[in-house]
Tab-separated table of C-alpha atoms in Angstrom:
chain	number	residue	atom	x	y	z
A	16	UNK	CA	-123.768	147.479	40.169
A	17	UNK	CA	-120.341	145.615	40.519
A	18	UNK	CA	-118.494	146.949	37.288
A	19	UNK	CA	-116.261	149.691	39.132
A	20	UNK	CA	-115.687	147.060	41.879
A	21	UNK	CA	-114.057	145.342	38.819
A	22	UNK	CA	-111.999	147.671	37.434
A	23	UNK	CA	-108.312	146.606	38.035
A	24	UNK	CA	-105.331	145.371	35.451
A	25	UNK	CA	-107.246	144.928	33.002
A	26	UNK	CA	-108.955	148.708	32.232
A	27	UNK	CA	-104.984	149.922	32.942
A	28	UNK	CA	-103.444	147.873	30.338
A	29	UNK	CA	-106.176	148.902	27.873
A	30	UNK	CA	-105.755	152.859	29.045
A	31	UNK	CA	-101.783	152.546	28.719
A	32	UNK	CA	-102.236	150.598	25.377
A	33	UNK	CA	-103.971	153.318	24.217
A	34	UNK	CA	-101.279	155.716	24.560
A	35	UNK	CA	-99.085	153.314	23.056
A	36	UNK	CA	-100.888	153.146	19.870
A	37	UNK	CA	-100.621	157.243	19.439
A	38	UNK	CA	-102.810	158.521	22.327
A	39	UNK	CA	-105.683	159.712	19.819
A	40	UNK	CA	-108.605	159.992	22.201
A	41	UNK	CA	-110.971	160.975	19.469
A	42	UNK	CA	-113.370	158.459	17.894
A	43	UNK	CA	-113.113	159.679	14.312
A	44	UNK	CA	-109.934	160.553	12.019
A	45	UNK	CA	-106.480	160.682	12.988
A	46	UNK	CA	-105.596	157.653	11.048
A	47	UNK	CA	-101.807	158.284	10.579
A	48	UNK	CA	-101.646	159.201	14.347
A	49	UNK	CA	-103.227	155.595	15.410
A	50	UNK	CA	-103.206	151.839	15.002
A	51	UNK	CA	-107.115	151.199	15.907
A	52	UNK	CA	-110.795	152.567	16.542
A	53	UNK	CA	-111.831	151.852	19.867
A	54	UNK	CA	-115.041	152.897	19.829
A	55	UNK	CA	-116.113	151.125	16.690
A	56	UNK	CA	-114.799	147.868	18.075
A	57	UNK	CA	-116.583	148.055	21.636
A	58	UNK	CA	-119.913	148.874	19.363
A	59	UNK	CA	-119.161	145.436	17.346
A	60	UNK	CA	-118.576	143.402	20.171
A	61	UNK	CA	-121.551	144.524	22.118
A	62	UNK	CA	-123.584	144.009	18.550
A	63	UNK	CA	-121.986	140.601	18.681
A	64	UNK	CA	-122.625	139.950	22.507
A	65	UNK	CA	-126.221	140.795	21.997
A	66	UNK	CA	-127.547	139.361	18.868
A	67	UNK	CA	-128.106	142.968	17.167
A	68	UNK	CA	-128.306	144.476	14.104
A	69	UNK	CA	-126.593	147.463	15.382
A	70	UNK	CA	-124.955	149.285	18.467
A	71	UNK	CA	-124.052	152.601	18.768
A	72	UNK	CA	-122.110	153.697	21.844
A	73	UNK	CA	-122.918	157.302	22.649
A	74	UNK	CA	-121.525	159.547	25.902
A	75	UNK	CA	-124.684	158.725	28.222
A	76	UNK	CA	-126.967	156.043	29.117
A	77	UNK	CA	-129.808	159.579	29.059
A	78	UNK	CA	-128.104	160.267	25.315
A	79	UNK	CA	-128.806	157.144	24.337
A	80	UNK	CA	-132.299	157.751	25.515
A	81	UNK	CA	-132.469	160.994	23.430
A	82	UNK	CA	-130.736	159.608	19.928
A	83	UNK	CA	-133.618	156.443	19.933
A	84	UNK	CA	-135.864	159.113	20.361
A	85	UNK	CA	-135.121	161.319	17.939
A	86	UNK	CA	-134.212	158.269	15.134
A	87	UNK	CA	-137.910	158.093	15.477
A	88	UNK	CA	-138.702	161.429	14.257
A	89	UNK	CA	-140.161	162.428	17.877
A	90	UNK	CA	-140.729	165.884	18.716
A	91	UNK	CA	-143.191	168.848	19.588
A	92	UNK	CA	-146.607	168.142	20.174
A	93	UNK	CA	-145.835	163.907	20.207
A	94	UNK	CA	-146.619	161.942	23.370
A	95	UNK	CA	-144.263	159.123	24.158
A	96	UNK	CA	-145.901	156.482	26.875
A	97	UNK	CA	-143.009	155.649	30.114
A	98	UNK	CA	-143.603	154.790	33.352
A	99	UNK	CA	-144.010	156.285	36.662
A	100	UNK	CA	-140.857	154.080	38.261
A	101	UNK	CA	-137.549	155.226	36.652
A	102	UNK	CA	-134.400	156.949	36.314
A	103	UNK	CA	-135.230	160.831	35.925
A	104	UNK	CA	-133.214	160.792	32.275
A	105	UNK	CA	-136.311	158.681	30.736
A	106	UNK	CA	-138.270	161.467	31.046
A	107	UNK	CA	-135.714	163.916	30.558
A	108	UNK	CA	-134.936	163.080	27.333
A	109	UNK	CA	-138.968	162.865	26.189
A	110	UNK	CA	-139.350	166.442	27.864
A	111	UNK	CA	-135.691	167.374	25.883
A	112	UNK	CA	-137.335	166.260	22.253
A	113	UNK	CA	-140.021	168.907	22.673
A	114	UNK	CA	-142.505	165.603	23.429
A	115	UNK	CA	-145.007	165.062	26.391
A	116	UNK	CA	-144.662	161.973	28.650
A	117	UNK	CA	-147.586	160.090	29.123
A	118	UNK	CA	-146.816	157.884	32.422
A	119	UNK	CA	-148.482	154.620	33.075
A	120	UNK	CA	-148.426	153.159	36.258
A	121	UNK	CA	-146.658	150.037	37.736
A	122	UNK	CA	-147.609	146.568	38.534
A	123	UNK	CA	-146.003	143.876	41.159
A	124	UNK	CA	-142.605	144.123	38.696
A	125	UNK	CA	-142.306	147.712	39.456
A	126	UNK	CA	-142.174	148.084	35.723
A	127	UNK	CA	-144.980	149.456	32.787
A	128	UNK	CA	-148.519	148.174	33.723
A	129	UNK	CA	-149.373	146.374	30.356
A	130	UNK	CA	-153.162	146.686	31.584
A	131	UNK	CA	-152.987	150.416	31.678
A	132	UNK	CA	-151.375	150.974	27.984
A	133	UNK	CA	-154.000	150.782	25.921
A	134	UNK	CA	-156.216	152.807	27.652
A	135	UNK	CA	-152.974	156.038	27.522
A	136	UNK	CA	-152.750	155.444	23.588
A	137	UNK	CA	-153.897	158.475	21.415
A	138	UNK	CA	-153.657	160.045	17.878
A	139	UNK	CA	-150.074	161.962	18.963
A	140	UNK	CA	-148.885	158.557	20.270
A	141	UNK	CA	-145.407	158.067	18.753
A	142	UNK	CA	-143.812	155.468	20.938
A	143	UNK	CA	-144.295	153.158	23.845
A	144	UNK	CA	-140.937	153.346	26.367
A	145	UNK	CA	-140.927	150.584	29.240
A	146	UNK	CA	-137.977	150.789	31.680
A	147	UNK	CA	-136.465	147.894	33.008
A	148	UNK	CA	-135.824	148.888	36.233
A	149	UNK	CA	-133.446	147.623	38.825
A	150	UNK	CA	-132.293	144.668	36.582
A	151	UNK	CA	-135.706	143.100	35.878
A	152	UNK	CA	-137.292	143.371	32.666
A	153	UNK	CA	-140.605	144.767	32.175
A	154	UNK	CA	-143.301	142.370	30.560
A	155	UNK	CA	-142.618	142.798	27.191
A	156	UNK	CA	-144.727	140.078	25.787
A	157	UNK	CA	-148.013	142.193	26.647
A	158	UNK	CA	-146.515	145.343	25.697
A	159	UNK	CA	-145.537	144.369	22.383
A	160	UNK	CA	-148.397	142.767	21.075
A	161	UNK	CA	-150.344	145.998	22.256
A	162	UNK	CA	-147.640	148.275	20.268
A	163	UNK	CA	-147.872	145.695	17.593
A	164	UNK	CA	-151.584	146.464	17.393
A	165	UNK	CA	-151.405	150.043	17.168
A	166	UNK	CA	-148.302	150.252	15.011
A	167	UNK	CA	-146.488	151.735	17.225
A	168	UNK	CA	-142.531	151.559	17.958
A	169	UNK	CA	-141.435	150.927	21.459
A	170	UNK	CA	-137.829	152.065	22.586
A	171	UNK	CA	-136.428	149.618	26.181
A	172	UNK	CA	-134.703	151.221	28.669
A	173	UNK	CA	-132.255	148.968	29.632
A	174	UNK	CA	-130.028	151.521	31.095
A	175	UNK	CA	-130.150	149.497	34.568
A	176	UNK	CA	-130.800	145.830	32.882
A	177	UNK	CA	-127.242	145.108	30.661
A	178	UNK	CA	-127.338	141.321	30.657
A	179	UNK	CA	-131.079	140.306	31.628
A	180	UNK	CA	-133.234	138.631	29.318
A	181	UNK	CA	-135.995	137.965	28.034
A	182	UNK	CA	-137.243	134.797	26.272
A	183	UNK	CA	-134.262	133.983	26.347
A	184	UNK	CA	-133.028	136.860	24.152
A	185	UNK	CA	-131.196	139.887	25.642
A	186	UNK	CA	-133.205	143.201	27.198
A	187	UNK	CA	-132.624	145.925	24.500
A	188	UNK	CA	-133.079	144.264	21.741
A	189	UNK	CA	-136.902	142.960	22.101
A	190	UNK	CA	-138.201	146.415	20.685
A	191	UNK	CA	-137.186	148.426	18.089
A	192	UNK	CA	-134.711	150.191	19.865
A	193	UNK	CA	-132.753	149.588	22.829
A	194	UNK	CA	-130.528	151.748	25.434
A	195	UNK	CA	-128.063	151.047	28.075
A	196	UNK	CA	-126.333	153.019	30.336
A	197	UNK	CA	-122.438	152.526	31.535
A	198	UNK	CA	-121.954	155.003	34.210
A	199	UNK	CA	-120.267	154.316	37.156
A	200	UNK	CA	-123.213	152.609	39.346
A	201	UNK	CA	-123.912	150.164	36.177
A	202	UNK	CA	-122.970	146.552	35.986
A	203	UNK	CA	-120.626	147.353	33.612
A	204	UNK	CA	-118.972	150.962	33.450
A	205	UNK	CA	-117.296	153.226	30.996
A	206	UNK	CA	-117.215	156.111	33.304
A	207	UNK	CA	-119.661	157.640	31.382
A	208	UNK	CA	-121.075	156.013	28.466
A	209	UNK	CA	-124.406	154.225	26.724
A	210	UNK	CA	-125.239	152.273	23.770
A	211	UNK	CA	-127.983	152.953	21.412
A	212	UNK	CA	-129.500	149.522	20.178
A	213	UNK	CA	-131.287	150.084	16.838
A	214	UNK	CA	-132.673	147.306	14.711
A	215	UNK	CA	-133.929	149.336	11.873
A	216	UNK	CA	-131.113	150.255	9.282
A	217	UNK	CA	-132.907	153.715	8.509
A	218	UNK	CA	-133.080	154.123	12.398
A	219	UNK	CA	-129.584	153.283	12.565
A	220	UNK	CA	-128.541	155.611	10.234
A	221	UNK	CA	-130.200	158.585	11.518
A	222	UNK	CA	-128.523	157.589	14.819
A	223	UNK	CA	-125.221	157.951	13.991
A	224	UNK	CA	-125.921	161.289	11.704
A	225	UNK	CA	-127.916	163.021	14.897
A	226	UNK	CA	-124.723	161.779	17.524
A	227	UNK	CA	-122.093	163.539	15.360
A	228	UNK	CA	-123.442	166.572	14.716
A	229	UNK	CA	-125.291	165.469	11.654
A	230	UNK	CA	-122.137	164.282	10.548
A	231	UNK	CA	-122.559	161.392	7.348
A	232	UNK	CA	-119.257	159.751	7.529
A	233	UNK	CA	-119.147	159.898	3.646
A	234	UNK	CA	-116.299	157.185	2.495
A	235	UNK	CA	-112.878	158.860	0.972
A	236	UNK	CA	-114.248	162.399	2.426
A	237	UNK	CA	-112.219	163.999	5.071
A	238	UNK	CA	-114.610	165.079	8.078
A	239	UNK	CA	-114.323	168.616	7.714
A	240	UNK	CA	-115.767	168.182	3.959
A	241	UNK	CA	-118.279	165.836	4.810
A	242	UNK	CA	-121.908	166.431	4.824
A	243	UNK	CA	-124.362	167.086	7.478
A	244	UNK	CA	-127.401	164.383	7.038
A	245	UNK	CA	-129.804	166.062	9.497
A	246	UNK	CA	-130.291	168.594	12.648
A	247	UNK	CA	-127.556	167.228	14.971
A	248	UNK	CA	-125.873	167.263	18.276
A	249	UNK	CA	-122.631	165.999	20.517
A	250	UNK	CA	-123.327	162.633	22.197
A	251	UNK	CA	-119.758	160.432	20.709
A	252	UNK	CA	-117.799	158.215	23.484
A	253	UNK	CA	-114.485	158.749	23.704
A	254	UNK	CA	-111.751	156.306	22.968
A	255	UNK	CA	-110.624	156.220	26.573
A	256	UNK	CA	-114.421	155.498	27.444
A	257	UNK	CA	-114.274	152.193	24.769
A	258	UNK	CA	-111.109	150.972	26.157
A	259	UNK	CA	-112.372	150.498	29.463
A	260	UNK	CA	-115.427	149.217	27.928
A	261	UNK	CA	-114.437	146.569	26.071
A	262	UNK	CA	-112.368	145.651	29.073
A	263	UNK	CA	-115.468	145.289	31.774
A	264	UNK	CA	-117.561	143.422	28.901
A	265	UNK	CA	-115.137	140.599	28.529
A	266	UNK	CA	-116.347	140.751	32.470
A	267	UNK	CA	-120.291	140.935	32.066
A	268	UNK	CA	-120.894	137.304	32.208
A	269	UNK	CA	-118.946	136.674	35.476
A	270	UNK	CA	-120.142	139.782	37.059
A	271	UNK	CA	-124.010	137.894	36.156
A	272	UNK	CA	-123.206	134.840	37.404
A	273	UNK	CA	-121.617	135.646	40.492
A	274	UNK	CA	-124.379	138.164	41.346
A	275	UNK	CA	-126.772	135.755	40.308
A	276	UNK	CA	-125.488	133.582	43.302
A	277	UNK	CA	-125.776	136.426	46.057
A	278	UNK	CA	-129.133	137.406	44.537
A	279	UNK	CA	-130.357	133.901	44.808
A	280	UNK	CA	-129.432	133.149	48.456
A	281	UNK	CA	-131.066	136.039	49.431
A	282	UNK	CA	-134.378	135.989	47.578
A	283	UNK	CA	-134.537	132.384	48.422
A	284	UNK	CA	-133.401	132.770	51.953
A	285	UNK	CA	-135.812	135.027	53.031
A	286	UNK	CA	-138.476	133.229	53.857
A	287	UNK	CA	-141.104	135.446	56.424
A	288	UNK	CA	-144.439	136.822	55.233
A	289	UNK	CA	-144.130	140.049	56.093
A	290	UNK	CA	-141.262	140.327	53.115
A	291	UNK	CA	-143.010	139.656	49.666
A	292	UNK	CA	-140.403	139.529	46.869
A	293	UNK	CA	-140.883	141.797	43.573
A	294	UNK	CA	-142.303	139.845	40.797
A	295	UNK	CA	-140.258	138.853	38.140
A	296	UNK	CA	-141.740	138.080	34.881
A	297	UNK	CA	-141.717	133.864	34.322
A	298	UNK	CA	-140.246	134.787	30.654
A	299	UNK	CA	-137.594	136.912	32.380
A	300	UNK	CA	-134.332	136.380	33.883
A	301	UNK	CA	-132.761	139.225	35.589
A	302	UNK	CA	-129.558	141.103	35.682
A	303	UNK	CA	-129.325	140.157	39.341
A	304	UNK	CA	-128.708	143.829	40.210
A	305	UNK	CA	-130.975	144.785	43.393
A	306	UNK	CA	-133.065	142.566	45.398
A	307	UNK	CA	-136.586	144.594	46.051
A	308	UNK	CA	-138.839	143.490	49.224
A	309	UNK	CA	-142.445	145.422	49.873
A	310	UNK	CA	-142.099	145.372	53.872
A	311	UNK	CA	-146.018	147.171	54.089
A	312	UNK	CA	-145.681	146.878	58.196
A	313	UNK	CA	-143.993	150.712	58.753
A	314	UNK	CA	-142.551	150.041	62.028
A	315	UNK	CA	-140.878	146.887	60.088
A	316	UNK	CA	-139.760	148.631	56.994
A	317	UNK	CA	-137.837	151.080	59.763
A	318	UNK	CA	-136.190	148.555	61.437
A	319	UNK	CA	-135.287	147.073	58.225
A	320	UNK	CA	-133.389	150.298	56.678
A	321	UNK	CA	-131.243	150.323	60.216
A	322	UNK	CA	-130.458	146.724	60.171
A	323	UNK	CA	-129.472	146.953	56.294
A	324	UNK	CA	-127.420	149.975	57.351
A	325	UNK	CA	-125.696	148.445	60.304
A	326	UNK	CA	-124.860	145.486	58.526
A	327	UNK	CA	-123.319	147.468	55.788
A	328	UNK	CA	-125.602	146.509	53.169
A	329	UNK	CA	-127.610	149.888	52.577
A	330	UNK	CA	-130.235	150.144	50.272
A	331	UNK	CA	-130.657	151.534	46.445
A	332	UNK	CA	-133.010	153.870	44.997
A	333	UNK	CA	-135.890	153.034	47.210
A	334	UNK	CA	-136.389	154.889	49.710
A	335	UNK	CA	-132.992	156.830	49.739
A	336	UNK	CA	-133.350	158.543	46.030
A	337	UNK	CA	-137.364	158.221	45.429
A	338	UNK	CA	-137.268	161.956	44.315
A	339	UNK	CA	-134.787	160.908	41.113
A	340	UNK	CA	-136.941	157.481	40.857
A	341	UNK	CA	-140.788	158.116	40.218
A	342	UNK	CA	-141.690	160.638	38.128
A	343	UNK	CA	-144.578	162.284	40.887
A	344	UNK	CA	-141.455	164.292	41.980
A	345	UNK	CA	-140.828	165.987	38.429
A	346	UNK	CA	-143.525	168.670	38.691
A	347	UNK	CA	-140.557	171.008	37.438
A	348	UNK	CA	-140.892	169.301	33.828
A	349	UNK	CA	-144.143	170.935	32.660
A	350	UNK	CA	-146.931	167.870	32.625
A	351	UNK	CA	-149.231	166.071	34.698
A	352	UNK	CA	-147.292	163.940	37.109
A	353	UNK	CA	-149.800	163.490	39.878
A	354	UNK	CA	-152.470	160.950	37.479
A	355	UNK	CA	-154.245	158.045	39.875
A	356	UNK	CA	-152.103	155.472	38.277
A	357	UNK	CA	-148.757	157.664	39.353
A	358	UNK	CA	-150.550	157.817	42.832
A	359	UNK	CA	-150.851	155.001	43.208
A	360	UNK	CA	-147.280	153.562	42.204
A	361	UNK	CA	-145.995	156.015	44.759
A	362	UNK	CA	-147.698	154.362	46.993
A	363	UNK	CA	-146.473	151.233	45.810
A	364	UNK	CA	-143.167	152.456	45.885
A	365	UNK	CA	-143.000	153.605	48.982
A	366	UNK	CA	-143.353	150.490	50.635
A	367	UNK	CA	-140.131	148.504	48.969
A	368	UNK	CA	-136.991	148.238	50.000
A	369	UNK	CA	-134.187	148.119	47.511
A	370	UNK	CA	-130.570	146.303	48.449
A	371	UNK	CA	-127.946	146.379	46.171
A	372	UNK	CA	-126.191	143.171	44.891
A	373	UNK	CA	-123.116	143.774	44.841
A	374	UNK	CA	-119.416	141.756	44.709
A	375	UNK	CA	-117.539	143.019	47.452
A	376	UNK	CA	-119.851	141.178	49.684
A	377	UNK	CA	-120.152	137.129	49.804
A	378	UNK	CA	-122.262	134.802	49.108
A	379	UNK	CA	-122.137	134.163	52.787
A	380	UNK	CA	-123.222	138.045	53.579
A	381	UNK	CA	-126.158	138.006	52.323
A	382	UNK	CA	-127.375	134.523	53.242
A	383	UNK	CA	-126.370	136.029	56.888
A	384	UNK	CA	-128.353	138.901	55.769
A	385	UNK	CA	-131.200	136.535	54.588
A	386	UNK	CA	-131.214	134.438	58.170
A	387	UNK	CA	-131.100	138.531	60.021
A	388	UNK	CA	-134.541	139.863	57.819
A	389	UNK	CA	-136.171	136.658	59.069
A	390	UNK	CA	-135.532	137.036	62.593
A	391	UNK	CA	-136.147	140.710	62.165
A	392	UNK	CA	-139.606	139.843	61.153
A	393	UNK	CA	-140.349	137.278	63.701
C-alpha cells in the first residue's frame, strides 16, 4: 500500500504540467485546447509495463470489475464463480450485471480453492473470477486448466496484486481479462482509478464502447456525431487521474523492491510455531503488500493485535474490516452466502492476522517487529 506515501514532486509537476498544456481535464476531444492525451498514454505504458494486448484505464478498480464483466456478455440469470475472501466490489459488480455469484471457498493462500471449482461449474456458468488477494496471486495454473476444460473465460482480480507475478508473467494478464485497482490504499494510486486488462480484441472493443457510454470513437467524427456501439455507461479516468498515474508507475518497481525487503525480514524473521505464514504459490511471487500469519491460539492472536497496535504497525483487512472482506457478511446482496465452503473460510479467516507493508517504516521495524512476535509467542 505505499503509493500515496510516494506521492511528492513528481505527481505536482505532472498536475501543474497539465494546466500548462491547456488544463483540459477531459479524456476525449478538446484537441485545439491541448498538447496531449493523458489517459491514452498511462493505458500504453501500463500495456507496455505488462506485456498486454490492451489496457483500459477506467474510474474504479470495482468499474473495472464491471466493464470485464460485461465485455463478456454477462448478465441475468448467468452465474460467475469468485471467492469467499475479497474486496466487497468483486461481488458487487457480479450482483450489478444482473448475475449470481457462485463463491468457492479458500485454501492455505487465502485465495480460490482450485479443488472446489469444478464441483460449482454449471450450464449458466459464464466465467471463473479468482481474486488475488492481499498481493498474492491465486493458483492460476489449476484454475486455468479447469476453465480451459470447460471453455470457460476467467476474469483476475488483481485490484490488490499490481506488480506480482506469476510464472514469471504479470497477475492480470494470465486470464482473459485482468483488473486493477488505483485507489488510495493501492501500491500505486490515481486517487481513484483501475485498469481493465483485456486480451481479446472483440473484448477490448466492447470495453471501451460500454466505458463511454457506448461511445465508438469513429475516426474524423466529432463525439457528439459519433455512434453508440452498445448499452453503455460512465466509468472514463480523468486526465488529472492519468497524470498522477503515470507518475507513481515510473515508481512501481521501487515501491516492489523495497517492500519486498521489509516483507522478507519479516516473513523470514519470524520464526515460532505458533505463527504459520500464508502460503504462497511456488509459481508466484508476490506484490509484497501484507504479510498474513494464522495465530489459531486466541489468547495469542489478542496479544498480537495490541502489540501490532502499540508498535504502530496495525493490521489490514483481517480482523479490522472482515465485514467488507468475506462475502458471509453480504446477506444484503440477494444469494446464498452462508455455503460450508464459505463457513468454513470464515473460519479460516478469522484466525489470520494481516500487517501492512508499508514504506514509512524500515527495514529495521519490522525485523524489530519480527524479533517482538517471537518473544510474544514464547
Amino acid at each position: 500500500m505505499p503509493g500515496f506515501e510516494l506521492i511528492g514532486e513528481e505527481e505536482r509537476a505532472a498536475l501543474n504540467e497539465l494546466m500548462d498544456e491547456g488544463g483540459v481535464l477531459f479524456a476525449h476531444g478538446f484537441g485545439p485546447m491541448r498538447k496531449r492525451y493523458h489517459v491514452r498514454e498511462l493505458e500504453a505504458a501500463f500495456r507496455d509495463k505488462l506485456g498486454a494486448n490492451d489496457a483500459l484505464c477506467v474510474s474504479s478498480g470495482t468499474a473495472a470489475i464491471k466493464v470485464a464483466l460485461k465485455s463478456l456478455g454477462v448478465t441475468y440469470g448467468d452465474e460467475v464463480i469468485t471467492q469467499c475472501f475479497n474486496f466487497i466490489a468483486t461481488v458487487e459488480a457480479i450482483v450489478d450485471c444482473g448475475a449470481t455469484p457462485v463463491i468457492a471457498g479458500s485454501d492455505e493462500t487465502l485465495n480460490m480453492d482450485p479443488t472446489q471449482l469444478e464441483g460449482l461449474i454449471t450450464k449458466k456458468t459464464k466465467a471463473i473470477m479468482p481474486v488475488h488477494m492481499l498481493g498474492v496471486p491465486a493458483r492460476m495454473n489449476e484454475i486455468k486448466a479447469i476453465a480451459k476444460k470447460y471453455k470457460l473465460p476467467v476474469i483476475e482480480d488483481a485490484c490488490e496484486a499490481v506488480g506480482a507475478k506469476y510464472n514469471g508473467q504479470y497477475a492480470g494478464t494470465l486470464g482473459d481479462a485482468g483488473v486493477f485497482s488505483f485507489d488510495f490504499g493501492k501500491t500505486i494510486t490515481t486517487g481513484e482509478g483501475g485498469l481493465v486488462i483485456l486480451q481479446n480484441a472483440e473484448m477490448a472493443e466492447k470495453s471501451r464502447w460500454y466505458h463511454d457510454h457506448g461511445h465508438m470513437n469513429l475516426e474524423g467524427r466529432p463525439r457528439g456525431l459519433d455512434r453508440a456501439g452498445i448499452t453503455g455507461f460512465n466509468y472514463r479516468m480523468s486526465e488529472l487521474n492519468a497524470v498522477v498515474g503515470k507518475a507513481q508507475l515510473a515508481k512501481l518497481d521501487y515501491i516492489l523492491e523495497e517492500s519486498g525487503k521489509r516483507f522478507k525480514v519479516l516473513c523470514d524473521g519470524v520464526t515460532v510455531p505458533a505463527f504459520k505464514k500464508r502460503a504462497i504459490p511456488e509459481e508466484a511471487e508476490p506484490a509484497f503488500d501484507t504479510v498474513i500469519f494464522e495465530v489459531k491460539d486466541k489468547n495469542l492472536r489478542d496479544s498480537t493485535i495490541a502489540l501490532l497496535s502499540d508498535m504502530g504497525f496495525g493490521t489490514k483487512n483481517l480482523p479490522d474490516a472482515m465485514n467488507w472482506h468475506c462475502s458471509v457478511f453480504w446477506d444484503h446482496m440477494g444469494f446464498d452466502t452462508r455455503t460450508p465452503a464459505a463457513m468454513e473460510t470464515l473460519a479460516l479467516l478469522e484466525r489470520q492476522i494481516a500487517i501492512p507493508v508499508v514504506l514509512g517504516r524500515s527495514v529495521e521495524d519490522y525485523a524489530a517487529l519480527a524479533d517482538a512476535l517471537n518473544a510474544l509467542a514464547d
